[in-house]
Amino acid sequence: MRSGELTGGTEVEPGGAADRAQDRVRERDGGPGRLTVVGLGPGSADLLAPMALECLVRAGAVVGYDRYMDLVDPKLLAGKTLFSSPMKKEMERTAKAVDFALSGLDTVVVSSGDSGVYGMAGLVLEYLEREGLLHAVELDIVPGIPALCAAAALLGAPLMHDFCAVSLSDLLTPLPLIMRRVRCAAEGDFVIALYNPKSRKRGSYLAKALEMIAAQRGPDTPVGFVRNAYRPDQEVRTATLGSCDPEWADMLTTVIVGNSATRLVNGKMLTPRGYYEKYGRENDGN
Amino acid sequence: MRSGELTGGTEVEPGGAADRAQDRVRERDGGPGRLTVVGLGPGSADLLAPMALECLVRAGAVVGYDRYMDLVDPKLLAGKTLFSSPMKKEMERTAKAVDFALSGLDTVVVSSGDSGVYGMAGLVLEYLEREGLLHAVELDIVPGIPALCAAAALLGAPLMHDFCAVSLSDLLTPLPLIMRRVRCAAEGDFVIALYNPKSRKRGSYLAKALEMIAAQRGPDTPVGFVRNAYRPDQEVRTATLGSCDPEWADMLTTVIVGNSATRLVNGKMLTPRGYYEKYGRENDGN
């Protein structure tokens, strides 16, 4: 890695601290640094796992999508080699992170939520495979709280029974496959978490998906919209498929649709798991 | 709450500390305590979110399934009112927790993983609704790392595309509905996480589910078995549907079956999201 190198992203190398960190790693064993893909969770520091924090603390380099780098405490990034770039530059960030690790830096790639759920873990593993580097760099993956769990906690308890996650982004997935999955999820009476419900180019996919589910479950099915969970501008709304407006969602929103048993309780979504049906109150210990 | 009360569970009230905590809360505002359902994550302290830790620290009472209470650092429980009970006593634990909160104690109900994924969040909300207590007690839900994300991180990157979670426990769900969901998940080419794959009474459900998926995707489909993720006796195995043995799973195992694109890479599961197909290496920044 050369100081000041810029390849479409933003690279900051303050005061040679990273070089010193790199030298330290090289002195230690002369080999590559560790490569770790870390889920930041929703973004709030109090939902960041200590294991993820520890990885960030010990890292010599941190790589991520620019919006997600902003979720990391700047104090954690000070003195480290940083590389961030916009959406759709995932391949570039992956190559950069692997370069950093090969050069001896302990390197962390950050994702929001869980790095294994529509995150960076898969691309990093695939890159190592395709470049013949599986044995050259040790890859660790640290799990985090995924967006669907963060959204669910704010909505009540919508995920208490079998559920699916479907991304409505057709950037990498053909639309017919996306809609087939929505149909199968509706037929299976799964609770459905919709990721990437909207972007400028995909105005109508969410409305179409919600219509397909409503056709199966009816307009009274509860639905929740959570935007920026556990971040300062968090927004939480519940409604029904018949009364919601797909325009409530943007690209930072997770949408959760209840199954046929989900109901709204005091403005919260509740998907009962069947304890009352099975046990009544015979077993409640009072 | 009466000292020494035992209602089928284990209640410990060491040295009146809980009474003092209760008095302290009552002095503060005379009202009920906070009721919080907390996901412990996989169980390892370094995957417990600071928000969940803070709830445990400030709690006057902690309630949970006995196996999950064992995941909590004993130092965190010292001096608190504790109530734990075995599996199938969820209604009892819920009633107890609500009693504690009504008596003025800040009360935490613990689940493993995420409390909203097959956890206690839904039952606590439903109990408050059915008992007419929705406005008497404030309920908070703190998200955690769910078992499927913990398992996925150890297996590689199996969840990188649309996925489902299905519990094979028929304690509260009719078997035909479970198998319908497995069939729909297979038809939709979802990555499938199977919770509760086995118990003494349900010897063959996992084998049946894996057969149904193999009929759709073929015997070469990768599958991972993770037992006790991030706990001292963790076990991780990958194989294919044709070569795995359902006997590898017990009730502490999460099983993840890949979709039609998932492959085994260096013993890890990888579900590519399609970056290479879309972008090749044109965009990798080298």
Coordinates of C-alpha atoms in Angstrom, one line a residue:
Chain A
M1 CA 0.0 0.0 0.0
R2 CA 1.3 3.4 -0.9
S3 CA 0.5 6.4 1.2
G4 CA -2.0 8.8 -0.5
E5 CA -3.1 6.2 -3.0
L6 CA -6.6 7.0 -4.2
T7 CA -8.6 4.6 -6.3
G8 CA -12.0 6.0 -6.5
G9 CA -12.5 5.9 -2.7
T10 CA -11.3 7.9 0.2
E11 CA -8.1 6.8 1.8
V12 CA -6.7 8.6 4.9
E13 CA -3.4 7.8 6.4
P14 CA -2.8 10.2 9.3
G15 CA 0.7 10.8 10.5
G16 CA 2.3 7.5 9.7
A17 CA 0.6 5.7 12.6
A18 CA -0.7 3.1 10.2
D19 CA 2.9 2.5 8.9
R20 CA 4.0 2.0 12.5
A21 CA 1.2 -0.4 13.1
Q22 CA 2.1 -2.2 9.9
D23 CA 5.8 -2.4 11.0
R24 CA 4.6 -3.7 14.4
V25 CA 2.7 -6.5 12.7
R26 CA 5.6 -7.3 10.4
E27 CA 8.0 -7.4 13.3
R28 CA 5.7 -9.8 15.1
D29 CA 5.6 -12.5 12.5
G30 CA 6.5 -11.1 9.1
G31 CA 3.3 -12.6 7.7
P32 CA 0.0 -11.2 6.5
G33 CA -2.4 -9.4 8.9
R34 CA -5.7 -10.9 10.0
L35 CA -8.7 -10.2 7.8
T36 CA -11.9 -9.8 9.7
V37 CA -15.4 -9.0 8.4
V38 CA -17.4 -7.3 11.2
G39 CA -21.1 -6.6 11.6
L40 CA -21.6 -3.2 13.3
G41 CA -25.2 -4.1 14.2
P42 CA -27.7 -1.3 13.7
G43 CA -25.0 1.3 14.2
S44 CA -25.6 2.5 17.8
A45 CA -22.4 1.9 19.9
D46 CA -24.5 0.2 22.6
L47 CA -25.5 -2.5 20.2
L48 CA -21.9 -3.2 19.0
A49 CA -20.7 -6.5 20.3
P50 CA -17.5 -6.4 22.4
M51 CA -15.9 -8.9 20.0
A52 CA -16.5 -6.5 17.1
L53 CA -15.2 -3.5 19.1
E54 CA -12.0 -5.4 20.0
C55 CA -11.4 -6.1 16.3
L56 CA -11.8 -2.4 15.5
V57 CA -9.5 -1.4 18.4
R58 CA -6.7 -3.8 17.3
A59 CA -7.1 -3.1 13.6
G60 CA -4.4 -1.4 11.6
A61 CA -6.8 -0.8 8.7
V62 CA -10.5 -0.4 8.4
V63 CA -12.4 -0.7 5.1
G64 CA -16.1 0.0 4.4
Y65 CA -19.0 1.5 2.5
D66 CA -18.8 5.2 3.2
R67 CA -22.2 5.4 5.0
Y68 CA -21.2 2.6 7.3
M69 CA -17.8 4.0 8.1
D70 CA -19.7 7.0 9.5
L71 CA -21.3 4.7 12.0
V72 CA -18.0 3.9 13.6
D73 CA -16.8 6.1 16.5
P74 CA -14.1 8.4 14.9
K75 CA -11.9 7.8 18.0
L76 CA -11.7 4.1 16.9
L77 CA -10.5 5.1 13.4
A78 CA -7.9 7.7 14.4
G79 CA -4.4 6.7 13.4
K80 CA -5.5 3.9 11.2
T81 CA -5.3 3.3 7.5
L82 CA -8.9 3.8 6.2
F83 CA -10.5 3.1 2.9
S84 CA -14.1 3.9 2.1
S85 CA -16.0 4.0 -1.1
P86 CA -19.6 4.4 -2.3
M87 CA -22.2 1.7 -2.9
K88 CA -21.6 -0.6 -5.9
K89 CA -17.8 -0.4 -5.2
E90 CA -17.9 -3.6 -3.1
M91 CA -15.3 -5.4 -5.3
E92 CA -12.9 -2.5 -5.0
R93 CA -13.2 -2.4 -1.2
T94 CA -12.7 -6.1 -1.0
A95 CA -9.6 -6.0 -3.1
K96 CA -8.3 -3.1 -1.0
A97 CA -8.9 -4.9 2.3
V98 CA -7.1 -8.1 1.0
D99 CA -4.2 -5.9 -0.1
F100 CA -4.0 -4.3 3.3
A101 CA -4.0 -7.7 5.0
L102 CA -1.4 -9.1 2.7
S103 CA 0.8 -6.2 3.5
G104 CA 0.7 -7.2 7.1
L105 CA -2.0 -5.0 8.5
D106 CA -4.7 -6.4 10.7
T107 CA -7.7 -5.4 8.6
V108 CA -11.4 -5.1 9.4
V109 CA -14.1 -4.8 6.8
V110 CA -17.2 -3.3 8.3
S111 CA -20.8 -4.0 7.3
S112 CA -23.9 -2.7 9.0
G113 CA -26.2 -5.2 10.7
D114 CA -24.7 -8.7 10.4
S115 CA -21.9 -8.9 7.9
G116 CA -23.3 -12.3 6.7
V117 CA -26.8 -11.0 5.9
Y118 CA -26.6 -9.2 2.5
G119 CA -23.2 -8.0 3.8
M120 CA -19.5 -8.2 2.9
A121 CA -18.6 -11.7 4.3
G122 CA -19.5 -13.6 1.1
L123 CA -17.8 -11.3 -1.3
V124 CA -14.5 -11.4 0.7
L125 CA -14.6 -15.2 0.9
E126 CA -15.4 -15.4 -2.8
Y127 CA -12.5 -13.0 -3.7
L128 CA -10.0 -15.0 -1.7
E129 CA -11.2 -18.1 -3.5
R130 CA -11.0 -16.6 -7.0
E131 CA -7.6 -15.0 -6.4
G132 CA -6.2 -18.2 -5.0
L133 CA -5.6 -16.6 -1.6
L134 CA -7.6 -18.9 0.7
H135 CA -4.4 -20.1 2.3
A136 CA -2.6 -16.8 2.2
V137 CA -4.9 -14.8 4.5
E138 CA -6.8 -16.0 7.5
L139 CA -10.5 -14.8 7.3
D140 CA -12.6 -14.4 10.4
I141 CA -16.3 -13.3 10.4
V142 CA -17.8 -11.7 13.5
P143 CA -21.6 -11.8 13.7
G144 CA -23.7 -8.8 14.5
I145 CA -27.4 -7.9 15.1
P146 CA -29.0 -8.0 11.7
A147 CA -31.4 -5.2 10.5
L148 CA -34.4 -7.5 10.7
C149 CA -33.8 -8.2 14.4
A150 CA -33.3 -4.5 15.2
A151 CA -36.5 -3.6 13.3
A152 CA -38.4 -6.4 15.0
A153 CA -37.4 -5.3 18.5
L154 CA -38.8 -1.8 17.8
L155 CA -42.0 -3.1 16.2
G156 CA -42.8 -5.5 19.1
A157 CA -42.5 -9.2 18.4
P158 CA -43.2 -9.9 14.7
L159 CA -40.6 -12.6 14.1
M160 CA -41.7 -15.0 16.8
H161 CA -42.6 -17.7 14.2
D162 CA -40.9 -18.9 11.0
F163 CA -39.7 -16.0 8.8
C164 CA -38.0 -15.1 5.6
A165 CA -35.8 -12.3 4.5
V166 CA -36.1 -11.1 0.9
S167 CA -34.1 -8.2 -0.7
L168 CA -36.0 -6.3 -3.3
S169 CA -32.8 -5.0 -4.9
D170 CA -32.5 -6.2 -8.5
L171 CA -29.0 -4.9 -8.9
L172 CA -27.6 -8.5 -8.6
T173 CA -30.8 -10.6 -8.6
P174 CA -33.3 -10.9 -11.5
L175 CA -36.7 -9.4 -10.6
P176 CA -38.6 -12.6 -11.5
L177 CA -36.6 -14.6 -8.9
I178 CA -37.2 -11.9 -6.3
M179 CA -41.0 -12.0 -7.0
R180 CA -41.0 -15.8 -7.0
R181 CA -39.5 -15.7 -3.5
V182 CA -42.1 -13.3 -2.3
R183 CA -44.8 -15.6 -3.7
C184 CA -43.3 -18.7 -2.0
A185 CA -42.9 -16.8 1.3
A186 CA -46.5 -15.7 1.1
E187 CA -47.7 -19.2 0.3
G188 CA -45.7 -20.6 3.2
D189 CA -47.3 -18.1 5.6
F190 CA -43.9 -16.9 6.7
V191 CA -43.4 -13.6 8.4
I192 CA -41.5 -11.6 5.7
A193 CA -38.7 -9.1 6.2
L194 CA -38.2 -7.0 3.1
Y195 CA -34.7 -5.5 2.7
N196 CA -33.8 -2.7 0.3
P197 CA -37.5 -2.0 -0.3
K198 CA -36.8 1.0 -2.5
S199 CA -34.4 3.0 -4.5
R200 CA -34.8 5.7 -7.0
K201 CA -34.9 3.2 -9.9
R202 CA -37.2 0.7 -8.2
G203 CA -40.2 2.7 -7.3
S204 CA -42.9 0.1 -7.6
Y205 CA -41.3 -3.2 -6.4
L206 CA -42.4 -2.8 -2.8
A207 CA -46.0 -2.0 -3.7
K208 CA -46.0 -5.1 -5.9
A209 CA -44.6 -7.3 -3.2
L210 CA -47.1 -6.1 -0.6
E211 CA -49.9 -6.6 -3.1
M212 CA -48.8 -10.2 -3.6
I213 CA -48.7 -10.9 0.1
A214 CA -52.1 -9.1 0.7
A215 CA -53.7 -11.3 -2.0
Q216 CA -52.7 -14.3 0.1
R217 CA -53.2 -13.0 3.7
G218 CA -55.8 -10.2 3.3
P219 CA -55.6 -6.4 3.8
D220 CA -55.8 -6.6 7.6
T221 CA -52.4 -8.2 7.9
P222 CA -50.1 -6.1 10.1
V223 CA -47.0 -4.5 8.6
G224 CA -44.2 -2.5 10.1
F225 CA -41.8 0.1 8.6
V226 CA -38.5 0.8 10.5
R227 CA -36.1 3.4 9.1
N228 CA -32.7 3.9 10.7
A229 CA -33.3 1.6 13.7
Y230 CA -31.4 2.7 16.8
R231 CA -29.9 5.7 15.0
P232 CA -30.7 9.4 15.8
D233 CA -33.4 9.7 13.1
Q234 CA -35.1 6.4 13.7
E235 CA -38.7 6.1 12.5
V236 CA -41.1 3.3 13.4
R237 CA -44.6 2.9 11.9
T238 CA -47.1 0.0 12.1
A239 CA -50.2 -0.3 9.9
T240 CA -52.0 -3.0 7.9
L241 CA -51.3 -4.0 4.3
G242 CA -54.6 -2.3 3.4
S243 CA -53.8 1.0 5.1
C244 CA -50.0 1.3 4.7
D245 CA -48.4 3.5 2.0
P246 CA -45.3 2.0 0.3
E247 CA -44.0 5.5 0.0
W248 CA -43.2 5.3 3.8
A249 CA -40.2 3.2 2.8
D250 CA -36.8 4.4 1.5
M251 CA -33.6 2.6 1.0
L252 CA -32.8 2.8 4.7
T253 CA -36.1 1.1 5.7
T254 CA -36.7 -2.5 6.7
V255 CA -40.3 -3.6 6.1
I256 CA -41.7 -6.5 8.1
V257 CA -45.0 -8.2 7.1
G258 CA -46.8 -10.4 9.6
N259 CA -48.1 -13.9 9.0
S260 CA -51.7 -14.9 9.1
A261 CA -51.7 -14.9 12.9
T262 CA -49.9 -11.6 13.5
R263 CA -52.0 -8.9 15.1
L264 CA -51.5 -5.3 16.2
V265 CA -51.5 -4.9 20.0
N266 CA -51.3 -1.4 21.4
G267 CA -49.6 -0.3 18.1
K268 CA -47.1 -3.2 18.3
M269 CA -46.8 -6.2 16.0
L270 CA -47.3 -9.5 17.8
T271 CA -46.9 -12.9 16.1
P272 CA -48.2 -15.4 18.7
R273 CA -46.3 -18.6 18.8
G274 CA -49.2 -20.6 20.2
Y275 CA -48.6 -20.9 24.0
Y276 CA -52.1 -19.7 24.9
E277 CA -53.7 -22.1 22.4
K278 CA -51.6 -25.0 23.7
Y279 CA -51.5 -24.3 27.4
G280 CA -54.1 -21.8 28.2
R281 CA -53.3 -20.4 31.6
E282 CA -53.1 -23.7 33.3
N283 CA -49.3 -23.5 33.4
D284 CA -48.7 -19.9 34.4
G285 CA -47.5 -20.5 37.9
N286 CA -49.9 -18.1 39.6
Chain B
M1 CA -43.2 -11.4 45.8
R2 CA -42.6 -13.4 48.9
S3 CA -39.2 -14.5 50.0
G4 CA -38.5 -18.2 49.4
E5 CA -41.6 -18.7 47.2
L6 CA -41.1 -21.7 44.9
T7 CA -43.5 -22.4 42.2
G8 CA -41.8 -25.2 40.2
G9 CA -38.8 -23.1 39.4
T10 CA -35.8 -22.0 41.3
E11 CA -35.9 -18.7 43.1
V12 CA -32.9 -17.3 44.9
E13 CA -33.1 -14.3 47.1
P14 CA -29.8 -13.7 48.7
G15 CA -29.6 -11.7 51.9
G16 CA -32.5 -9.4 51.2
A17 CA -30.6 -7.5 48.6
A18 CA -33.5 -7.8 46.2
D19 CA -35.8 -6.4 48.9
R20 CA -33.5 -3.4 49.2
A21 CA -33.4 -3.0 45.4
Q22 CA -37.2 -3.1 45.3
D23 CA -37.5 -0.5 48.1
R24 CA -35.1 1.6 46.2
V25 CA -37.2 1.5 43.0
R26 CA -40.4 2.2 45.0
E27 CA -38.7 5.1 46.7
R28 CA -37.8 6.4 43.3
D29 CA -41.2 6.7 41.8
G30 CA -43.6 4.3 43.6
G31 CA -44.5 2.7 40.3
P32 CA -43.8 -0.5 38.5
G33 CA -40.3 -1.4 37.4
R34 CA -39.2 -1.6 33.8
L35 CA -39.8 -4.9 32.1
T36 CA -37.1 -5.7 29.4
V37 CA -36.7 -8.8 27.3
V38 CA -33.1 -9.2 26.4
G39 CA -31.4 -11.4 23.9
L40 CA -28.1 -12.8 25.2
G41 CA -26.8 -13.6 21.7
P42 CA -24.9 -16.9 21.4
G43 CA -24.0 -16.8 25.0
S44 CA -20.4 -15.7 24.9
A45 CA -19.9 -12.5 26.9
D46 CA -18.0 -10.9 24.0
L47 CA -21.1 -11.2 21.8
L48 CA -23.4 -9.6 24.4
A49 CA -24.4 -6.1 23.4
P50 CA -23.6 -3.3 25.8
M51 CA -27.3 -2.3 25.9
A52 CA -28.2 -5.8 27.1
L53 CA -25.4 -5.8 29.6
E54 CA -26.5 -2.5 31.0
C55 CA -30.1 -3.9 31.4
L56 CA -28.7 -6.8 33.4
V57 CA -26.5 -4.5 35.5
R58 CA -29.4 -2.3 36.5
A59 CA -32.0 -5.1 36.9
G60 CA -33.4 -5.9 40.3
A61 CA -34.8 -9.2 39.0
V62 CA -33.7 -11.6 36.3
V63 CA -35.9 -14.4 34.9
G64 CA -35.1 -17.1 32.4
Y65 CA -35.0 -20.6 31.1
D66 CA -32.5 -22.4 33.4
R67 CA -30.1 -23.3 30.6
Y68 CA -30.0 -19.7 29.5
M69 CA -29.5 -18.3 33.0
D70 CA -26.3 -20.3 33.1
L71 CA -25.0 -18.2 30.2
V72 CA -25.1 -15.1 32.3
D73 CA -22.0 -14.1 34.3
P74 CA -22.8 -15.1 37.9
K75 CA -21.4 -11.8 39.1
L76 CA -24.1 -10.0 37.2
L77 CA -26.8 -12.0 39.0
A78 CA -25.4 -11.7 42.5
G79 CA -27.7 -9.9 44.9
K80 CA -30.7 -10.0 42.5
T81 CA -34.0 -11.7 42.7
L82 CA -33.7 -14.7 40.3
F83 CA -36.3 -17.0 38.8
S84 CA -35.5 -19.8 36.5
S85 CA -37.4 -22.8 35.3
P86 CA -37.2 -25.6 32.7
M87 CA -38.3 -25.7 29.1
K88 CA -42.1 -25.6 28.6
K89 CA -42.5 -23.4 31.7
E90 CA -42.5 -20.2 29.6
M91 CA -45.9 -19.1 30.8
E92 CA -44.9 -19.4 34.4
R93 CA -41.7 -17.4 33.8
T94 CA -43.6 -14.7 32.0
A95 CA -46.1 -14.4 34.8
K96 CA -43.3 -14.2 37.4
A97 CA -41.5 -11.6 35.5
V98 CA -44.6 -9.4 35.2
D99 CA -45.2 -9.9 38.9
F100 CA -41.7 -8.7 39.7
A101 CA -42.1 -5.6 37.5
L102 CA -45.5 -4.8 39.0
S103 CA -43.9 -5.0 42.5
G104 CA -41.5 -2.3 41.5
L105 CA -38.4 -4.3 40.4
D106 CA -36.6 -3.5 37.1
T107 CA -37.0 -6.9 35.6
V108 CA -35.1 -8.6 32.7
V109 CA -36.3 -11.7 30.9
V110 CA -33.4 -13.4 29.2
S111 CA -33.5 -15.4 25.9
S112 CA -30.6 -16.9 24.1
G113 CA -29.9 -15.4 20.6
D114 CA -32.4 -12.7 19.7
S115 CA -35.3 -12.5 22.1
G116 CA -37.6 -11.8 19.2
V117 CA -36.6 -14.9 17.2
Y118 CA -38.4 -17.9 18.7
G119 CA -37.7 -16.2 22.0
M120 CA -39.6 -14.7 24.9
A121 CA -40.5 -11.3 23.5
G122 CA -43.8 -12.4 21.9
L123 CA -45.1 -14.3 24.9
V124 CA -44.4 -11.4 27.3
L125 CA -46.2 -9.0 25.0
E126 CA -49.2 -11.4 24.6
Y127 CA -49.3 -11.9 28.4
L128 CA -49.5 -8.2 29.0
E129 CA -52.3 -7.9 26.4
R130 CA -54.4 -10.8 27.8
E131 CA -54.0 -9.7 31.4
G132 CA -55.0 -6.1 30.5
L133 CA -51.6 -4.9 31.7
L134 CA -50.4 -3.1 28.5
H135 CA -50.6 0.2 30.2
A136 CA -49.5 -0.9 33.6
V137 CA -46.0 -2.0 32.7
E138 CA -43.6 -0.5 30.2
L139 CA -42.1 -3.3 27.9
D140 CA -38.8 -2.9 26.1
I141 CA -37.2 -5.4 23.8
V142 CA -33.4 -5.4 23.3
P143 CA -32.3 -7.2 20.1
G144 CA -29.4 -9.7 20.1
I145 CA -27.4 -11.8 17.6
P146 CA -29.7 -14.6 16.6
A147 CA -28.5 -18.2 16.4
L148 CA -28.7 -18.3 12.6
C149 CA -26.2 -15.4 12.3
A150 CA -23.9 -16.9 14.9
A151 CA -24.0 -20.2 13.0
A152 CA -23.6 -18.5 9.7
A153 CA -20.4 -16.6 10.8
L154 CA -18.8 -19.9 11.8
L155 CA -19.9 -21.7 8.6
G156 CA -18.5 -19.0 6.3
A157 CA -21.1 -16.9 4.4
P158 CA -24.2 -19.1 3.8
L159 CA -26.8 -16.3 4.4
M160 CA -25.6 -13.9 1.7
H161 CA -28.9 -14.2 -0.2
D162 CA -32.6 -14.5 0.7
F163 CA -33.1 -16.9 3.5
C164 CA -35.8 -18.5 5.8
A165 CA -35.8 -19.7 9.3
V166 CA -38.0 -22.7 10.1
S167 CA -38.3 -24.3 13.5
L168 CA -38.9 -28.1 13.4
S169 CA -40.4 -28.2 16.9
D170 CA -44.0 -29.3 16.7
L171 CA -44.7 -28.5 20.3
L172 CA -46.7 -25.5 19.3
T173 CA -46.9 -25.8 15.5
P174 CA -48.6 -28.6 13.6
L175 CA -46.2 -30.8 11.7
P176 CA -48.1 -30.3 8.3
L177 CA -47.6 -26.5 8.6
I178 CA -43.9 -27.0 9.4
M179 CA -43.4 -29.3 6.4
R180 CA -45.4 -26.9 4.1
R181 CA -43.0 -24.1 5.1
V182 CA -40.0 -26.3 4.3
R183 CA -41.5 -27.1 0.9
C184 CA -42.2 -23.4 0.1
A185 CA -38.7 -22.5 1.3
A186 CA -37.2 -25.1 -1.0
E187 CA -39.4 -24.0 -3.9
G188 CA -38.3 -20.4 -3.4
D189 CA -34.6 -21.4 -3.5
F190 CA -34.1 -19.8 -0.1
V191 CA -31.1 -20.5 2.1
I192 CA -32.8 -22.4 5.0
A193 CA -31.9 -22.2 8.7
L194 CA -33.5 -25.0 10.6
Y195 CA -34.0 -24.3 14.3
N196 CA -34.8 -27.0 16.9
P197 CA -33.8 -29.7 14.4
K198 CA -34.2 -32.5 16.9
S199 CA -35.5 -33.7 20.3
R200 CA -36.0 -37.1 21.8
K201 CA -39.5 -37.2 20.5
R202 CA -38.8 -35.9 17.0
G203 CA -36.2 -38.2 15.6
S204 CA -37.0 -38.1 12.0
Y205 CA -38.2 -34.6 11.2
L206 CA -34.8 -33.3 10.3
A207 CA -34.1 -36.2 7.9
K208 CA -37.5 -35.6 6.3
A209 CA -36.9 -31.9 5.9
L210 CA -33.4 -32.4 4.4
E211 CA -34.9 -35.0 2.0
M212 CA -37.5 -32.5 0.8
I213 CA -34.9 -29.9 0.2
A214 CA -32.6 -32.3 -1.6
A215 CA -35.4 -33.4 -3.9
Q216 CA -35.6 -29.8 -5.1
R217 CA -31.9 -28.8 -5.1
G218 CA -29.9 -32.1 -5.4
P219 CA -27.6 -34.1 -3.1
D220 CA -24.6 -31.8 -3.7
T221 CA -26.2 -28.8 -1.9
P222 CA -24.0 -27.7 0.9
V223 CA -25.3 -27.9 4.5
G224 CA -23.8 -26.8 7.8
F225 CA -24.4 -28.0 11.3
V226 CA -23.4 -25.7 14.2
R227 CA -23.8 -26.9 17.8
N228 CA -23.3 -24.5 20.7
A229 CA -21.9 -21.6 18.6
Y230 CA -19.4 -19.5 20.5
R231 CA -19.7 -21.6 23.6
P232 CA -16.9 -23.8 25.0
D233 CA -18.1 -27.0 23.4
Q234 CA -18.8 -25.5 20.0
E235 CA -18.9 -27.9 17.0
V236 CA -19.0 -26.9 13.4
R237 CA -19.4 -29.3 10.4
T238 CA -20.1 -28.7 6.7
A239 CA -21.1 -31.4 4.2
T240 CA -23.6 -31.8 1.4
L241 CA -27.2 -33.0 1.7
G242 CA -26.1 -36.3 0.1
S243 CA -23.2 -36.9 2.6
C244 CA -24.5 -35.4 5.8
D245 CA -26.0 -37.4 8.7
P246 CA -29.0 -35.9 10.4
E247 CA -27.8 -37.6 13.6
W248 CA -25.1 -34.9 13.8
A249 CA -27.8 -32.5 15.1
D250 CA -29.2 -32.4 18.5
M251 CA -31.5 -29.8 20.2
L252 CA -28.6 -27.4 20.6
T253 CA -27.8 -27.4 16.8
T254 CA -28.7 -25.0 14.1
V255 CA -28.7 -26.5 10.6
I256 CA -28.2 -24.2 7.5
V257 CA -28.9 -25.5 4.0
G258 CA -27.5 -23.6 1.1
N259 CA -29.5 -22.4 -1.9
S260 CA -28.9 -23.7 -5.5
A261 CA -25.8 -21.4 -5.9
T262 CA -24.2 -22.2 -2.5
R263 CA -20.8 -24.0 -2.8
L264 CA -18.2 -25.3 -0.4
V265 CA -15.0 -23.3 -0.4
N266 CA -12.1 -24.6 1.7
G267 CA -14.6 -26.3 4.0
K268 CA -16.7 -23.1 4.3
M269 CA -20.2 -22.4 2.9
L270 CA -20.4 -19.6 0.4
T271 CA -23.6 -18.3 -1.1
P272 CA -22.4 -15.9 -3.8
R273 CA -24.6 -12.8 -4.3
G274 CA -23.7 -12.3 -7.9
Y275 CA -21.0 -9.6 -7.9
Y276 CA -18.7 -11.6 -10.1
E277 CA -21.4 -12.5 -12.5
K278 CA -22.5 -8.8 -12.7
Y279 CA -19.2 -7.0 -12.6
G280 CA -16.5 -9.5 -13.3
R281 CA -13.3 -7.9 -12.1
E282 CA -13.7 -4.7 -14.1
N283 CA -14.5 -2.8 -11.0
D284 CA -12.1 -4.2 -8.4
G285 CA -9.9 -1.2 -8.1
N286 CA -6.6 -2.9 -8.8

